[in-house]
mmCIF file with all atom_site columns, C-alpha atoms in Angstrom:
data_model
loop_
_atom_site.group_PDB
_atom_site.id
_atom_site.type_symbol
_atom_site.label_atom_id
_atom_site.label_alt_id
_atom_site.label_comp_id
_atom_site.label_asym_id
_atom_site.label_entity_id
_atom_site.label_seq_id
_atom_site.pdbx_PDB_ins_code
_atom_site.Cartn_x
_atom_site.Cartn_y
_atom_site.Cartn_z
_atom_site.occupancy
_atom_site.B_iso_or_equiv
_atom_site.pdbx_formal_charge
_atom_site.auth_seq_id
_atom_site.auth_comp_id
_atom_site.auth_asym_id
_atom_site.auth_atom_id
_atom_site.pdbx_PDB_model_num
ATOM 1   C CA . MET A 1 1   ? 12.567  -1.500  -9.713  1.00 88.00 ? 12  MET A CA 1
ATOM 2   C CA . ILE A 1 2   ? 10.873  -4.618  -8.383  1.00 96.00 ? 13  ILE A CA 1
ATOM 3   C CA . TYR A 1 3   ? 10.038  -4.928  -4.674  1.00 98.00 ? 14  TYR A CA 1
ATOM 4   C CA . THR A 1 4   ? 8.551   -7.590  -2.419  1.00 98.00 ? 15  THR A CA 1
ATOM 5   C CA . VAL A 1 5   ? 5.212   -6.852  -0.749  1.00 98.00 ? 16  VAL A CA 1
ATOM 6   C CA . LYS A 1 6   ? 4.185   -8.662  2.422   1.00 98.00 ? 17  LYS A CA 1
ATOM 7   C CA . ILE A 1 7   ? 0.381   -8.708  2.703   1.00 98.00 ? 18  ILE A CA 1
ATOM 8   C CA . GLU A 1 8   ? -0.963  -7.363  5.987   1.00 97.00 ? 19  GLU A CA 1
ATOM 9   C CA . GLN A 1 9   ? -4.610  -6.612  5.246   1.00 97.00 ? 20  GLN A CA 1
ATOM 10  C CA . THR A 1 10  ? -7.162  -8.185  2.942   1.00 96.00 ? 21  THR A CA 1
ATOM 11  C CA . TYR A 1 11  ? -10.837 -7.504  2.396   1.00 93.00 ? 22  TYR A CA 1
ATOM 12  C CA . HIS A 1 12  ? -11.676 -10.786 4.161   1.00 93.00 ? 23  HIS A CA 1
ATOM 13  C CA . TYR A 1 13  ? -10.914 -9.110  7.502   1.00 96.00 ? 24  TYR A CA 1
ATOM 14  C CA . PRO A 1 14  ? -13.435 -6.420  8.523   1.00 96.00 ? 25  PRO A CA 1
ATOM 15  C CA . ASN A 1 15  ? -11.126 -5.269  11.330  1.00 97.00 ? 26  ASN A CA 1
ATOM 16  C CA . ARG A 1 16  ? -7.629  -3.867  11.095  1.00 96.00 ? 27  ARG A CA 1
ATOM 17  C CA . ILE A 1 17  ? -4.789  -6.329  11.277  1.00 97.00 ? 28  ILE A CA 1
ATOM 18  C CA . LYS A 1 18  ? -1.634  -5.831  13.343  1.00 95.00 ? 29  LYS A CA 1
ATOM 19  C CA . TYR A 1 19  ? 1.636   -7.548  12.511  1.00 97.00 ? 30  TYR A CA 1
ATOM 20  C CA . ILE A 1 20  ? 3.582   -9.143  15.374  1.00 96.00 ? 31  ILE A CA 1
ATOM 21  C CA . SER A 1 21  ? 7.190   -9.184  14.199  1.00 94.00 ? 32  SER A CA 1
ATOM 22  C CA . GLN A 1 22  ? 8.523   -11.381 17.036  1.00 94.00 ? 33  GLN A CA 1
ATOM 23  C CA . SER A 1 23  ? 6.347   -14.303 15.933  1.00 96.00 ? 34  SER A CA 1
ATOM 24  C CA . ASP A 1 24  ? 5.836   -13.314 12.273  1.00 95.00 ? 35  ASP A CA 1
ATOM 25  C CA . SER A 1 25  ? 2.092   -13.474 12.880  1.00 96.00 ? 36  SER A CA 1
ATOM 26  C CA . PHE A 1 26  ? -1.007  -11.294 12.674  1.00 97.00 ? 37  PHE A CA 1
ATOM 27  C CA . VAL A 1 27  ? -3.785  -10.389 15.107  1.00 96.00 ? 38  VAL A CA 1
ATOM 28  C CA . GLU A 1 28  ? -7.107  -8.706  14.452  1.00 95.00 ? 39  GLU A CA 1
ATOM 29  C CA . LYS A 1 29  ? -7.644  -5.389  16.251  1.00 96.00 ? 40  LYS A CA 1
ATOM 30  C CA . ASP A 1 30  ? -10.915 -3.888  17.507  1.00 96.00 ? 41  ASP A CA 1
ATOM 31  C CA . ALA A 1 31  ? -10.955 -1.030  14.970  1.00 96.00 ? 42  ALA A CA 1
ATOM 32  C CA . LYS A 1 32  ? -12.617 -1.468  11.583  1.00 96.00 ? 43  LYS A CA 1
ATOM 33  C CA . SER A 1 33  ? -10.441 -1.649  8.480   1.00 96.00 ? 44  SER A CA 1
ATOM 34  C CA . LEU A 1 34  ? -10.666 1.441   6.282   1.00 93.00 ? 45  LEU A CA 1
ATOM 35  C CA . PHE A 1 35  ? -10.457 -0.822  3.229   1.00 94.00 ? 46  PHE A CA 1
ATOM 36  C CA . TYR A 1 36  ? -13.405 -2.883  4.433   1.00 95.00 ? 47  TYR A CA 1
ATOM 37  C CA . THR A 1 37  ? -15.625 0.041   5.470   1.00 95.00 ? 48  THR A CA 1
ATOM 38  C CA . ARG A 1 38  ? -15.012 1.829   2.145   1.00 95.00 ? 49  ARG A CA 1
ATOM 39  C CA . ASN A 1 39  ? -15.428 -1.349  0.068   1.00 95.00 ? 50  ASN A CA 1
ATOM 40  C CA . VAL A 1 40  ? -11.911 -1.329  -1.371  1.00 95.00 ? 51  VAL A CA 1
ATOM 41  C CA . ARG A 1 41  ? -10.943 -4.910  -2.151  1.00 95.00 ? 52  ARG A CA 1
ATOM 42  C CA . GLN A 1 42  ? -7.272  -4.495  -3.065  1.00 97.00 ? 53  GLN A CA 1
ATOM 43  C CA . PRO A 1 43  ? -4.793  -5.994  -0.586  1.00 98.00 ? 54  PRO A CA 1
ATOM 44  C CA . TYR A 1 44  ? -2.486  -3.845  1.501   1.00 96.00 ? 55  TYR A CA 1
ATOM 45  C CA . GLY A 1 45  ? 0.894   -4.470  3.041   1.00 98.00 ? 56  GLY A CA 1
ATOM 46  C CA . TRP A 1 46  ? 4.432   -3.180  3.222   1.00 98.00 ? 57  TRP A CA 1
ATOM 47  C CA . ILE A 1 47  ? 7.549   -3.272  1.086   1.00 98.00 ? 58  ILE A CA 1
ATOM 48  C CA . LYS A 1 48  ? 9.819   -5.823  2.775   1.00 97.00 ? 59  LYS A CA 1
ATOM 49  C CA . GLU A 1 49  ? 12.985  -4.128  1.534   1.00 97.00 ? 60  GLU A CA 1
ATOM 50  C CA . SER A 1 50  ? 11.983  -0.976  3.454   1.00 96.00 ? 61  SER A CA 1
ATOM 51  C CA . GLY A 1 51  ? 11.742  -2.535  6.921   1.00 95.00 ? 62  GLY A CA 1
ATOM 52  C CA . THR A 1 52  ? 9.216   -4.333  9.072   1.00 94.00 ? 63  THR A CA 1
ATOM 53  C CA . PRO A 1 53  ? 6.422   -2.941  11.252  1.00 94.00 ? 64  PRO A CA 1
ATOM 54  C CA . PRO A 1 54  ? 6.453   -1.588  13.878  1.00 91.00 ? 65  PRO A CA 1
ATOM 55  C CA . CYS A 1 55  ? 9.820   -0.143  12.745  1.00 92.00 ? 66  CYS A CA 1
ATOM 56  C CA . GLU A 1 56  ? 10.023  2.289   9.838   1.00 93.00 ? 67  GLU A CA 1
ATOM 57  C CA . HIS A 1 57  ? 8.649   0.821   6.621   1.00 96.00 ? 68  HIS A CA 1
ATOM 58  C CA . LEU A 1 58  ? 6.749   1.783   3.474   1.00 97.00 ? 69  LEU A CA 1
ATOM 59  C CA . ASP A 1 59  ? 3.068   0.893   3.042   1.00 97.00 ? 70  ASP A CA 1
ATOM 60  C CA . VAL A 1 60  ? 1.744   -0.259  -0.310  1.00 98.00 ? 71  VAL A CA 1
ATOM 61  C CA . ILE A 1 61  ? -1.666  -0.949  -1.849  1.00 98.00 ? 72  ILE A CA 1
ATOM 62  C CA . VAL A 1 62  ? -1.497  -3.667  -4.506  1.00 98.00 ? 73  VAL A CA 1
ATOM 63  C CA . MET A 1 63  ? -3.780  -3.063  -7.481  1.00 98.00 ? 74  MET A CA 1
ATOM 64  C CA . THR A 1 64  ? -4.924  -6.601  -8.138  1.00 97.00 ? 75  THR A CA 1
ATOM 65  C CA . ASP A 1 65  ? -7.915  -8.810  -7.601  1.00 94.00 ? 76  ASP A CA 1
ATOM 66  C CA . LYS A 1 66  ? -5.655  -11.773 -6.820  1.00 96.00 ? 77  LYS A CA 1
ATOM 67  C CA . GLU A 1 67  ? -6.587  -13.418 -3.506  1.00 96.00 ? 78  GLU A CA 1
ATOM 68  C CA . TYR A 1 68  ? -3.996  -13.410 -0.723  1.00 97.00 ? 79  TYR A CA 1
ATOM 69  C CA . GLU A 1 69  ? -3.653  -14.751 2.791   1.00 97.00 ? 80  GLU A CA 1
ATOM 70  C CA . LEU A 1 70  ? -2.071  -12.658 5.530   1.00 98.00 ? 81  LEU A CA 1
ATOM 71  C CA . GLY A 1 71  ? 1.715   -12.901 5.277   1.00 98.00 ? 82  GLY A CA 1
ATOM 72  C CA . ASP A 1 72  ? 1.757   -13.856 1.601   1.00 98.00 ? 83  ASP A CA 1
ATOM 73  C CA . GLU A 1 73  ? 4.488   -12.234 -0.455  1.00 98.00 ? 84  GLU A CA 1
ATOM 74  C CA . ASP A 1 74  ? 4.559   -11.168 -4.083  1.00 98.00 ? 85  ASP A CA 1
ATOM 75  C CA . ARG A 1 75  ? 6.752   -9.187  -6.468  1.00 98.00 ? 86  ARG A CA 1
ATOM 76  C CA . ILE A 1 76  ? 5.505   -5.715  -7.415  1.00 98.00 ? 87  ILE A CA 1
ATOM 77  C CA . LYS A 1 77  ? 6.529   -2.531  -9.149  1.00 98.00 ? 88  LYS A CA 1
ATOM 78  C CA . ILE A 1 78  ? 5.541   0.864   -7.784  1.00 98.00 ? 89  ILE A CA 1
ATOM 79  C CA . ILE A 1 79  ? 3.370   3.015   -10.060 1.00 98.00 ? 90  ILE A CA 1
ATOM 80  C CA . GLY A 1 80  ? 2.046   5.755   -7.781  1.00 98.00 ? 91  GLY A CA 1
ATOM 81  C CA . VAL A 1 81  ? 1.344   7.046   -4.317  1.00 98.00 ? 92  VAL A CA 1
ATOM 82  C CA . PHE A 1 82  ? -1.249  8.705   -2.135  1.00 97.00 ? 93  PHE A CA 1
ATOM 83  C CA . LYS A 1 83  ? 0.862   11.463  -0.649  1.00 95.00 ? 94  LYS A CA 1
ATOM 84  C CA . ARG A 1 84  ? -0.169  12.412  2.891   1.00 93.00 ? 95  ARG A CA 1
ATOM 85  C CA . ASN A 1 85  ? 0.751   15.519  4.854   1.00 91.00 ? 96  ASN A CA 1
ATOM 86  C CA . ASP A 1 86  ? 1.625   13.411  7.906   1.00 91.00 ? 97  ASP A CA 1
ATOM 87  C CA . GLY A 1 87  ? 4.309   11.564  5.887   1.00 89.00 ? 98  GLY A CA 1
ATOM 88  C CA . ASP A 1 88  ? 2.516   8.199   6.106   1.00 92.00 ? 99  ASP A CA 1
ATOM 89  C CA . HIS A 1 89  ? 2.325   7.918   2.324   1.00 95.00 ? 100 HIS A CA 1
ATOM 90  C CA . LYS A 1 90  ? 0.552   4.945   0.708   1.00 97.00 ? 101 LYS A CA 1
ATOM 91  C CA . LEU A 1 91  ? 2.464   3.644   -2.287  1.00 98.00 ? 102 LEU A CA 1
ATOM 92  C CA . VAL A 1 92  ? 0.537   1.982   -5.094  1.00 98.00 ? 103 VAL A CA 1
ATOM 93  C CA . GLY A 1 93  ? 1.944   -1.128  -6.732  1.00 98.00 ? 104 GLY A CA 1
ATOM 94  C CA . VAL A 1 94  ? 1.006   -3.640  -9.381  1.00 98.00 ? 105 VAL A CA 1
ATOM 95  C CA . LEU A 1 95  ? 2.238   -7.185  -9.863  1.00 98.00 ? 106 LEU A CA 1
ATOM 96  C CA . GLU A 1 96  ? 5.571   -7.139  -11.677 1.00 97.00 ? 107 GLU A CA 1
ATOM 97  C CA . ASP A 1 97  ? 4.178   -8.702  -14.856 1.00 97.00 ? 108 ASP A CA 1
ATOM 98  C CA . ARG A 1 98  ? 1.295   -6.236  -15.257 1.00 97.00 ? 109 ARG A CA 1
ATOM 99  C CA . ASP A 1 99  ? 1.796   -4.053  -18.302 1.00 97.00 ? 110 ASP A CA 1
ATOM 100 C CA . ILE A 1 100 ? 1.312   -0.625  -16.734 1.00 97.00 ? 111 ILE A CA 1
ATOM 101 C CA . ASN A 1 101 ? 3.874   1.758   -15.316 1.00 97.00 ? 112 ASN A CA 1
ATOM 102 C CA . ASP A 1 102 ? 1.992   4.722   -13.883 1.00 98.00 ? 113 ASP A CA 1
ATOM 103 C CA . PHE A 1 103 ? -1.031  5.433   -11.696 1.00 98.00 ? 114 PHE A CA 1
ATOM 104 C CA . SER A 1 104 ? -2.636  7.244   -14.639 1.00 97.00 ? 115 SER A CA 1
ATOM 105 C CA . GLU A 1 105 ? -2.785  3.926   -16.531 1.00 98.00 ? 116 GLU A CA 1
ATOM 106 C CA . LEU A 1 106 ? -5.018  2.209   -13.967 1.00 98.00 ? 117 LEU A CA 1
ATOM 107 C CA . THR A 1 107 ? -8.555  1.443   -15.077 1.00 97.00 ? 118 THR A CA 1
ATOM 108 C CA . GLU A 1 108 ? -11.277 3.937   -14.163 1.00 97.00 ? 119 GLU A CA 1
ATOM 109 C CA . VAL A 1 109 ? -12.722 1.361   -11.752 1.00 96.00 ? 120 VAL A CA 1
ATOM 110 C CA . GLU A 1 110 ? -9.350  1.038   -9.982  1.00 97.00 ? 121 GLU A CA 1
ATOM 111 C CA . LYS A 1 111 ? -8.964  4.819   -9.770  1.00 96.00 ? 122 LYS A CA 1
ATOM 112 C CA . GLU A 1 112 ? -12.466 5.074   -8.312  1.00 96.00 ? 123 GLU A CA 1
ATOM 113 C CA . ASP A 1 113 ? -11.539 2.462   -5.690  1.00 95.00 ? 124 ASP A CA 1
ATOM 114 C CA . MET A 1 114 ? -8.577  4.611   -4.674  1.00 95.00 ? 125 MET A CA 1
ATOM 115 C CA . ARG A 1 115 ? -10.667 7.805   -4.568  1.00 94.00 ? 126 ARG A CA 1
ATOM 116 C CA . ARG A 1 116 ? -13.159 5.967   -2.351  1.00 94.00 ? 127 ARG A CA 1
ATOM 117 C CA . LEU A 1 117 ? -10.351 4.919   -0.028  1.00 93.00 ? 128 LEU A CA 1
ATOM 118 C CA . TYR A 1 118 ? -9.176  8.523   0.446   1.00 92.00 ? 129 TYR A CA 1
ATOM 119 C CA . PRO A 1 119 ? -12.077 10.713  -0.703  1.00 88.00 ? 130 PRO A CA 1
ATOM 120 C CA . ARG A 1 120 ? -10.874 13.848  1.038   1.00 84.00 ? 131 ARG A CA 1
ATOM 121 C CA . GLU A 1 121 ? -7.572  15.455  0.204   1.00 83.00 ? 132 GLU A CA 1
ATOM 122 C CA . ASP A 1 122 ? -6.096  18.262  2.251   1.00 88.00 ? 133 ASP A CA 1
ATOM 123 C CA . ARG A 1 123 ? -3.829  20.821  0.600   1.00 90.00 ? 134 ARG A CA 1
ATOM 124 C CA . GLY A 1 124 ? -0.676  19.062  -0.622  1.00 86.00 ? 135 GLY A CA 1
ATOM 125 C CA . GLU A 1 125 ? -2.231  15.605  -0.477  1.00 92.00 ? 136 GLU A CA 1
ATOM 126 C CA . GLY A 1 126 ? -3.492  13.460  -3.321  1.00 94.00 ? 137 GLY A CA 1
ATOM 127 C CA . TRP A 1 127 ? -2.866  10.701  -5.813  1.00 96.00 ? 138 TRP A CA 1
ATOM 128 C CA . PHE A 1 128 ? 0.350   11.014  -7.789  1.00 96.00 ? 139 PHE A CA 1
ATOM 129 C CA . GLY A 1 129 ? 2.104   8.899   -10.387 1.00 97.00 ? 140 GLY A CA 1
ATOM 130 C CA . ARG A 1 130 ? 5.283   6.887   -10.532 1.00 97.00 ? 141 ARG A CA 1
ATOM 131 C CA . GLU A 1 131 ? 7.619   9.874   -10.630 1.00 97.00 ? 142 GLU A CA 1
ATOM 132 C CA . CYS A 1 132 ? 6.407   11.178  -7.253  1.00 96.00 ? 143 CYS A CA 1
ATOM 133 C CA . ALA A 1 133 ? 6.403   7.657   -5.791  1.00 98.00 ? 144 ALA A CA 1
ATOM 134 C CA . GLU A 1 134 ? 10.000  7.089   -6.913  1.00 97.00 ? 145 GLU A CA 1
ATOM 135 C CA . GLU A 1 135 ? 11.041  10.342  -5.213  1.00 97.00 ? 146 GLU A CA 1
ATOM 136 C CA . ILE A 1 136 ? 9.449   9.151   -1.958  1.00 96.00 ? 147 ILE A CA 1
ATOM 137 C CA . LEU A 1 137 ? 11.260  5.805   -2.319  1.00 97.00 ? 148 LEU A CA 1
ATOM 138 C CA . ARG A 1 138 ? 14.600  7.554   -2.995  1.00 96.00 ? 149 ARG A CA 1
ATOM 139 C CA . GLU A 1 139 ? 14.214  9.847   0.022   1.00 95.00 ? 150 GLU A CA 1
ATOM 140 C CA . PHE A 1 140 ? 13.226  6.949   2.278   1.00 95.00 ? 151 PHE A CA 1
ATOM 141 C CA . PHE A 1 141 ? 16.122  4.695   1.266   1.00 93.00 ? 152 PHE A CA 1
ATOM 142 C CA . ASN A 1 142 ? 18.661  7.579   1.318   1.00 92.00 ? 153 ASN A CA 1
ATOM 143 C CA . LYS A 1 143 ? 17.559  8.519   4.833   1.00 87.00 ? 154 LYS A CA 1
ATOM 144 C CA . LYS A 1 144 ? 17.704  4.878   5.913   1.00 78.00 ? 155 LYS A CA 1
ATOM 145 C CA . SER A 1 145 ? 21.239  4.413   4.521   1.00 78.00 ? 156 SER A CA 1
ATOM 146 C CA . MET A 1 146 ? 22.469  7.456   6.495   1.00 77.00 ? 157 MET A CA 1
ATOM 147 C CA . LYS A 1 147 ? 21.427  5.928   9.823   1.00 65.00 ? 158 LYS A CA 1
#
């Protein structure tokens, strides 16, 4: 399935970015961006179809070296996930026209970027492929439709 990502963080911003939904704008926070401090250049955002911060939504890392501005949107497919014990999973997407379908198909450089982003994995956490990501998507959207 194809989703829309809204970009919320790029490597050009050393500090974390916060989305202000009332004005559809972004502000830089005092805290450093994990992506910046760990030298991970892929953009980060959320799946628009899932909701909008600060309400419930799904986060996604886009595996691309395409340059984005904050608030840009693009079409992606989900290929994997970093599953977290706290439930704040980080989906992994690629642009819809990229010819890969699973996290395992990323280049070794891309996989190393992701391992650098989350180098420590507690029990039950880790990088998983499309199948696990699709289960997280199904659970999220099923739960949302029941509300």
